[in-house]
Short mmCIF file of C-alpha atoms in Angstrom, two decimals:
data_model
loop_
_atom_site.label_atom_id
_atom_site.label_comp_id
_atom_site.label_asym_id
_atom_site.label_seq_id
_atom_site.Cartn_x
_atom_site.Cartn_y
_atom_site.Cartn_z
CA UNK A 8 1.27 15.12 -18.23
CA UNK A 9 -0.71 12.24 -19.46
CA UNK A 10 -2.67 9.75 -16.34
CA UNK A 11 0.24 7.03 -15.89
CA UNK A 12 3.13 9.63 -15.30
CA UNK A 13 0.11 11.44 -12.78
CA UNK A 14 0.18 7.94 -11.46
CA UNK A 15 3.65 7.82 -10.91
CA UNK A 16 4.03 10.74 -8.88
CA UNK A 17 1.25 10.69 -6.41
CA UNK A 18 1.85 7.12 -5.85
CA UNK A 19 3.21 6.94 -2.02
CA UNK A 20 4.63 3.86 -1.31
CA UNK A 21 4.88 4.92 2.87
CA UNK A 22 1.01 4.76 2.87
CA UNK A 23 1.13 1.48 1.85
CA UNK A 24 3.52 0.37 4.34
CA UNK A 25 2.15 2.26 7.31
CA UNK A 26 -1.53 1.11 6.61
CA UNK A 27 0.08 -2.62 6.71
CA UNK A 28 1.48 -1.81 10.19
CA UNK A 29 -1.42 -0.56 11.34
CA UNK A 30 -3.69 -3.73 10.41
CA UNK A 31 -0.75 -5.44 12.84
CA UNK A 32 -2.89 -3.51 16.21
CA UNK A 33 -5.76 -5.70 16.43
CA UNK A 34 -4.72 -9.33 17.88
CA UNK A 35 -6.35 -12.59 19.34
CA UNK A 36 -3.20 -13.69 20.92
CA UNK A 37 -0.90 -10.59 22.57
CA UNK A 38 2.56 -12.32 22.07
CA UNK A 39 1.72 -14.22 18.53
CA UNK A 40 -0.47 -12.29 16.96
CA UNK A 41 -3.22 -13.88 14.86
CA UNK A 42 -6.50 -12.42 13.59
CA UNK A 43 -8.32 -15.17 12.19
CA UNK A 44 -11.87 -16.05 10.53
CA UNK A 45 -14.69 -14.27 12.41
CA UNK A 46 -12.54 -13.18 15.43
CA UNK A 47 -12.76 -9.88 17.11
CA UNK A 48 -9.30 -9.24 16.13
CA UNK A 49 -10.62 -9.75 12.39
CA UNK A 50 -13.94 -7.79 13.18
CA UNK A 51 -12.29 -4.81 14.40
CA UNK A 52 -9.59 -4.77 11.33
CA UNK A 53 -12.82 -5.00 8.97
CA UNK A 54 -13.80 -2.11 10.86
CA UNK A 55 -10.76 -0.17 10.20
CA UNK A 56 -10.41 -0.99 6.75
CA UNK A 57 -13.89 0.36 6.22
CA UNK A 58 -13.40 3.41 7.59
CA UNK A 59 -10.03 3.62 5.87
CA UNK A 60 -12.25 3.52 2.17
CA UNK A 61 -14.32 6.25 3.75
CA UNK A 62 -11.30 8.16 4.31
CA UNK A 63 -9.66 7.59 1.23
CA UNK A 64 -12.95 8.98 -0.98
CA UNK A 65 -14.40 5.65 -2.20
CA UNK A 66 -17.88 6.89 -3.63
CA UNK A 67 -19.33 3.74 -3.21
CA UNK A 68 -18.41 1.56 -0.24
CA UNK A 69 -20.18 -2.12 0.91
CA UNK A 70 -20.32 -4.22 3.73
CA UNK A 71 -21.48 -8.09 3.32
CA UNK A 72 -22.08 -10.23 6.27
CA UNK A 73 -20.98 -13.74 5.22
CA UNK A 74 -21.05 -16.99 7.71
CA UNK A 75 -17.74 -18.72 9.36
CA UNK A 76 -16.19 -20.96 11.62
CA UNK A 77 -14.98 -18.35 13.70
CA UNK A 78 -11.81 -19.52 15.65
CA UNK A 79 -10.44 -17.25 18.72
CA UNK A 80 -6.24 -18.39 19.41
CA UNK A 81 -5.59 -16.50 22.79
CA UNK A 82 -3.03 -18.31 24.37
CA UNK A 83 -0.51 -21.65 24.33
CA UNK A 84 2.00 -21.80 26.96
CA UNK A 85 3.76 -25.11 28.04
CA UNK A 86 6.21 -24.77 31.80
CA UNK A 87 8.16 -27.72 32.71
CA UNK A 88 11.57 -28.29 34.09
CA UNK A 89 14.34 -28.68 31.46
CA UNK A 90 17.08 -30.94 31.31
CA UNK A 91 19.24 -28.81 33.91
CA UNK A 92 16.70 -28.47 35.99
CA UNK A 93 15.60 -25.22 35.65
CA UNK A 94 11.95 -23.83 34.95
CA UNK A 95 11.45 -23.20 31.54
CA UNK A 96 8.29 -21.78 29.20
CA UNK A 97 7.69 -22.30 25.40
CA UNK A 98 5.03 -20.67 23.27
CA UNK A 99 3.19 -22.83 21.17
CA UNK A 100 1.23 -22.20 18.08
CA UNK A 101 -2.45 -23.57 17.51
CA UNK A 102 -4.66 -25.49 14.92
CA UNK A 103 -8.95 -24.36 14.73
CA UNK A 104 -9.56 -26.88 17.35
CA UNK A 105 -11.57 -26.46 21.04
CA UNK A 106 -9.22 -26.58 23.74
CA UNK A 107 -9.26 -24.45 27.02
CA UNK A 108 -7.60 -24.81 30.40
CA UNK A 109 -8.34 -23.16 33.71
CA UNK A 110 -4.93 -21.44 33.97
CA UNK A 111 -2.14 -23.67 34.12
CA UNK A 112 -3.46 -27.48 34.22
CA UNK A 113 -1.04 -30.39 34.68
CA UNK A 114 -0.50 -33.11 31.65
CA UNK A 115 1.67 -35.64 30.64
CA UNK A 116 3.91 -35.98 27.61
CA UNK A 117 4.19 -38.73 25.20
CA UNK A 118 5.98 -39.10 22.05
CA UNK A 119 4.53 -40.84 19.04
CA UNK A 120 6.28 -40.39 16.03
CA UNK A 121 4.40 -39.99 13.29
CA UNK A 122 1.43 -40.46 14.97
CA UNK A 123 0.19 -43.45 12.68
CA UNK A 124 -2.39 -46.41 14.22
CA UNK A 125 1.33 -48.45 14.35
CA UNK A 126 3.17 -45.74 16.47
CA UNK A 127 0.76 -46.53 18.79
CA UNK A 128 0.93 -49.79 19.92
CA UNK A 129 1.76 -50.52 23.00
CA UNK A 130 0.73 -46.73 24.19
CA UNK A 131 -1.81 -45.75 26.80
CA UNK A 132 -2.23 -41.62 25.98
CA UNK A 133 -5.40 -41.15 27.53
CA UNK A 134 -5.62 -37.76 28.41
CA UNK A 135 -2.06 -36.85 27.74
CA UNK A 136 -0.81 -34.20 24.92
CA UNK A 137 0.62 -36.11 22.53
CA UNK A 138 4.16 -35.02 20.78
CA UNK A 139 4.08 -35.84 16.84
CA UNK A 140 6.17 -35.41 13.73
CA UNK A 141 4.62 -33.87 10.69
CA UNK A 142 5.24 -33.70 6.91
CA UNK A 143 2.58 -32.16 5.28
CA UNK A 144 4.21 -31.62 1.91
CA UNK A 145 5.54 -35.07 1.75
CA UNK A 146 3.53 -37.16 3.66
CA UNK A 147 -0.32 -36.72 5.32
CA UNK A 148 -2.23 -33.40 6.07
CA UNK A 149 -2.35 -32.53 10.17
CA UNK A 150 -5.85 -33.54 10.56
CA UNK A 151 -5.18 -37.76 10.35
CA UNK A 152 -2.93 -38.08 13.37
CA UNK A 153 -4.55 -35.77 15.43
CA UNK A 154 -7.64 -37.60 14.81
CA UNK A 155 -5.85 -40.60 15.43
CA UNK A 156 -4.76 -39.38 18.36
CA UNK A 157 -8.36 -38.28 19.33
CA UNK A 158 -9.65 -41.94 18.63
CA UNK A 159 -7.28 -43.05 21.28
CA UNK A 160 -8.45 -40.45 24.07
CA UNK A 161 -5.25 -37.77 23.93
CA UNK A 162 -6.15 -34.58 25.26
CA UNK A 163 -4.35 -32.85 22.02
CA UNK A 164 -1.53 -33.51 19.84
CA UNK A 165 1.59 -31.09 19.90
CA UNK A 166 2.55 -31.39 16.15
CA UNK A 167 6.32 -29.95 14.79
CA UNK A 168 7.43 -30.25 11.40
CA UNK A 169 10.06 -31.87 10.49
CA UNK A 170 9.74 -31.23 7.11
CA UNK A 171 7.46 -29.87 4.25
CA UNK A 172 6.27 -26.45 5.96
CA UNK A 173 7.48 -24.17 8.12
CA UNK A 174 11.30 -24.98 7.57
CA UNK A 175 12.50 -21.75 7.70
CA UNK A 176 14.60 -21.65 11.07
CA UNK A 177 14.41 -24.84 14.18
CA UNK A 178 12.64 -22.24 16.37
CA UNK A 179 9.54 -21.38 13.90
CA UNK A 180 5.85 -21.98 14.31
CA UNK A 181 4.25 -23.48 12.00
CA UNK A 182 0.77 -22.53 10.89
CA UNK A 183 -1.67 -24.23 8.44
CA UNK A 184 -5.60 -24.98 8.28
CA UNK A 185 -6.31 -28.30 10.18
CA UNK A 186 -9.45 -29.38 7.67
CA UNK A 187 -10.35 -31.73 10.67
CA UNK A 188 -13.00 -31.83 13.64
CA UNK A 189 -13.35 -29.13 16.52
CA UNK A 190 -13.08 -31.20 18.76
CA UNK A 191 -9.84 -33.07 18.09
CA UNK A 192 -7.75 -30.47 19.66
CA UNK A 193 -3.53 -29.61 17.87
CA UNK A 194 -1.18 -27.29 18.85
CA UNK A 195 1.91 -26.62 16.83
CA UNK A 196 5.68 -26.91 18.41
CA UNK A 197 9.09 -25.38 17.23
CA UNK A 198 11.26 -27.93 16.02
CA UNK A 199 14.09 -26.66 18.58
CA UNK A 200 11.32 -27.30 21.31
CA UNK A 201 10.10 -30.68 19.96
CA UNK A 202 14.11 -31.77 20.12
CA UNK A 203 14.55 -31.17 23.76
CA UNK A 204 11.02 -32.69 24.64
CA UNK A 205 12.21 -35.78 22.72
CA UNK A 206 15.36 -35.78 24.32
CA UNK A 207 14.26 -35.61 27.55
CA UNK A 208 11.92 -38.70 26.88
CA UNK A 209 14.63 -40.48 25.41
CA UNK A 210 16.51 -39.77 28.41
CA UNK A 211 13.92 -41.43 30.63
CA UNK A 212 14.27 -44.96 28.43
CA UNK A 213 17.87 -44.29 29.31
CA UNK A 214 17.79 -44.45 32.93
CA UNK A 215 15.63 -47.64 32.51
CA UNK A 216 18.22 -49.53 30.68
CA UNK A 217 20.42 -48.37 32.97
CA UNK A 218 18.97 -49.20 35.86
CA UNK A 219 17.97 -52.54 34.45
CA UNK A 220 14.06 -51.60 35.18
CA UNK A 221 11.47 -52.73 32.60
CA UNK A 222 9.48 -49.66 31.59
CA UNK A 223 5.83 -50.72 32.32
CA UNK A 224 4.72 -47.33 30.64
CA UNK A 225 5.65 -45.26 27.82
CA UNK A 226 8.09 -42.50 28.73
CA UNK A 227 6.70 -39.46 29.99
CA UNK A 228 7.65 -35.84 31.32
CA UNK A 229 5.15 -33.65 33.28
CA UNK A 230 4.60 -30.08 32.01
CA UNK A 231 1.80 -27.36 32.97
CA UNK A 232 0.37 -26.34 30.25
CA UNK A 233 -2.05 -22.92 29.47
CA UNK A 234 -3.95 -22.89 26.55
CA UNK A 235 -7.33 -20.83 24.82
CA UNK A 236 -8.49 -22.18 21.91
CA UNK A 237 -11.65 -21.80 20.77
CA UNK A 238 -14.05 -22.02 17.83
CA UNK A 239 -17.78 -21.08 17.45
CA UNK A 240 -19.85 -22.34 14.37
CA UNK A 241 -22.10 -19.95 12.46
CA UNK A 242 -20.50 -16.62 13.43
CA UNK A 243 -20.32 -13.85 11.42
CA UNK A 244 -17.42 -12.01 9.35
CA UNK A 245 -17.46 -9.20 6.48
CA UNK A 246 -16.09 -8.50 3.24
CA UNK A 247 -15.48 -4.52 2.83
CA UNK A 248 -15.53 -3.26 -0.61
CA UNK A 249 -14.99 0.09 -2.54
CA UNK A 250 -16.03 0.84 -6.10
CA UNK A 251 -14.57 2.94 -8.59
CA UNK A 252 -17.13 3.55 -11.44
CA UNK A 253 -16.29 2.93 -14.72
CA UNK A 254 -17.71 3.88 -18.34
CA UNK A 255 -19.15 0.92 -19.24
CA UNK A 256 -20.71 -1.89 -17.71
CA UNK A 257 -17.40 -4.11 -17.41
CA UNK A 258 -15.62 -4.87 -14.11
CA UNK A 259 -12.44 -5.28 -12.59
CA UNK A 260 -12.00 -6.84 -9.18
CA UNK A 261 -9.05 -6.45 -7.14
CA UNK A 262 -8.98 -8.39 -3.92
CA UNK A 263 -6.68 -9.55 -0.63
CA UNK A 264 -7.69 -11.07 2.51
CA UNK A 265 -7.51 -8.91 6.24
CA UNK A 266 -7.24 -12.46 8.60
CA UNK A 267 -3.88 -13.23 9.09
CA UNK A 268 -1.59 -15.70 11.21
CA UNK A 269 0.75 -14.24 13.67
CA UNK A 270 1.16 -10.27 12.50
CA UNK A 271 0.12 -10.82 8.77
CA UNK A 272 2.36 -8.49 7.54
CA UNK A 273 3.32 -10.25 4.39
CA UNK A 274 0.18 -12.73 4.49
CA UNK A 275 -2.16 -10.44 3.93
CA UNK A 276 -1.48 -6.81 5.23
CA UNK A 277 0.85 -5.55 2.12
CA UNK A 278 -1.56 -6.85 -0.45
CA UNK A 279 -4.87 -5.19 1.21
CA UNK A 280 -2.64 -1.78 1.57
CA UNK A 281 -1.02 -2.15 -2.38
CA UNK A 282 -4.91 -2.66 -3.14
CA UNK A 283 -6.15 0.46 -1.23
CA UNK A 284 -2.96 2.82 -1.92
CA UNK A 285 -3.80 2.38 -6.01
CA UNK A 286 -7.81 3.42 -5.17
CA UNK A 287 -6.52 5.70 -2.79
CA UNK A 288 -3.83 7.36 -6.18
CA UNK A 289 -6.26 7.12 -9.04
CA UNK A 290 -9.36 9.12 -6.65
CA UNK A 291 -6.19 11.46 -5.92
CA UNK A 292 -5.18 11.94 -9.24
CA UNK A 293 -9.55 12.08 -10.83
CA UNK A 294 -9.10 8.79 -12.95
CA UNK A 295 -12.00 7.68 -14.52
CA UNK A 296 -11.23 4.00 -15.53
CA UNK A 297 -13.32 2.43 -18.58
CA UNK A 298 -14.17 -0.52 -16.35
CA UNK A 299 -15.60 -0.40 -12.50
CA UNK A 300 -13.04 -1.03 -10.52
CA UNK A 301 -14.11 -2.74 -7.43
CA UNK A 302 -11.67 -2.95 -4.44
CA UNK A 303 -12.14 -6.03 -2.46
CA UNK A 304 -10.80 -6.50 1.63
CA UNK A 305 -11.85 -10.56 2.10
CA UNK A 306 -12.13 -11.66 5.51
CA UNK A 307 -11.52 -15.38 6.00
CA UNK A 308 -9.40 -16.11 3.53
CA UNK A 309 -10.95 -18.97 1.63
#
């Protein structure tokens, strides 16, 4: 039986699957998931992963310390009364910004569009979370209007997209890298969410033109809103490798990334357990490969 049809039939596609289940235990946030850049969620996976190579019979196995932005997502939770009345809570997704409340805090609403210098006129957000609408494929990146929004004293900007990204079902969250400041804090919304928040506020200009009353403010609804975001500069995170030695002095490098958004079962956990389940079948099956074959678990991502 020649080395590829060995291949064949020790390869067991069940490891693969149940090693990218397991990389789902370690979280930052309970209910979303996420195990981002230099968090402990992405410390302890690194951990795991090592051990894994141990397990699996790497004889060679690394472990280099490289510098982040480490961002910890534990929480986003906005309560407020709906348009019946009734108490309702949404979970909200988050951008690497600083932003932490004492438990539930009390804020105002606003919406602003697109969240360009012009949707602002007229506005007064100071300290209020600011509700946006975001194109990143078609239009600008998130980082501009939530600075924009920062310039003009928000307390954070609530961003859905309406378009671009994240378009796969009204009640998604959206995740993508903000590029921007620490300190301008973002927060991503469902599109189903962002609807009735904008209908509500719509429904407050309503009553004024109703009621024949000259809104001397921008329309606003009160919500309590819970939120851990946090990020810490110059923190460390680790990429785990495992080496195959070859015949010669060439190289092949084979490589995925063990942070994730939400669960990270298809971004990254299936490539980082295809990656180890082929080390884990050619040690099984006593391959030596002509190059060094050098197994790669990134953390961080870029």
């Amino acid at each position: 039986m020649d080395m590829q049809e060995k291949y064949r039939q020790q390869l067991d596609i069940s490891y693969s699957y149940h090693l990218a289940k397991r990389m789902e235990k370690h979280r930052t946030n309970e209910e979303l998931g996420y195990r981002t850049a230099g968090s402990k969620a992405e410390l302890a996976t690194g951990e795991m992963l090592e051990q894994e190579m141990h397990t699996i019979g790497f004889p060679i196995i690394h472990k280099d310390a490289i510098t982040v932005d480490a961002w910890e997502f534990e929480r986003a939770k906005m309560t407020f009364l709906n348009e019946k009345g009734e108490e309702e809570t949404i979970q909200l997704g988050a951008y690497q910004t600083n932003f932490v409340t004492d438990g539930p805090e009390c804020y105002s609403v606003v919406y602003a569009g697109r969240g360009s210098l012009q949707d602002y006129e007229g506005m007064d957000v100071t300290g209020k979370l600011v509700l946006v609408d975001i194109n990143q494929r078609d239009e600008w990146w998130i980082n501009y209007p939530v600075y924009q929004a920062h310039l003009k004293g928000a307390a954070a900007v609530i961003a859905a997209q309406t378009g671009g990204y994240g378009e796969v079902d009204e009640r998604a969250l959206n995740a993508q890298d903000i590029a921007g400041p620490s300190n301008a804090p973002a927060f991503s919304i469902a599109r189903h969410d962002a609807d009735q928040l904008k209908k509500m506020l719509q429904g407050r200009r309503k009553d004024a033109e109703i009621l024949k009353v000259a809104l001397k403010e921008t329309p606003r609804i009160t919500v309590q809103f819970d939120a851990k975001s946090v990020v810490k500069e110059n923190m460390p995170a680790y990429n785990v490798w495992g080496t195959i030695p070859g015949k010669t002095d060439g190289m092949i490098l084979l490589s995925g990334h063990y942070d994730s958004y939400f669960d990270g079962f298809q971004d990254d956990n299936t490539a980082i357990s295809m990656m180890l389940s082929m080390g884990k079948t050619l040690l099984e099956i006593g391959y030596q490969p002509e190059n060094t074959l050098i197994f790669c678990c990134m953390a961080s991502e870029e």
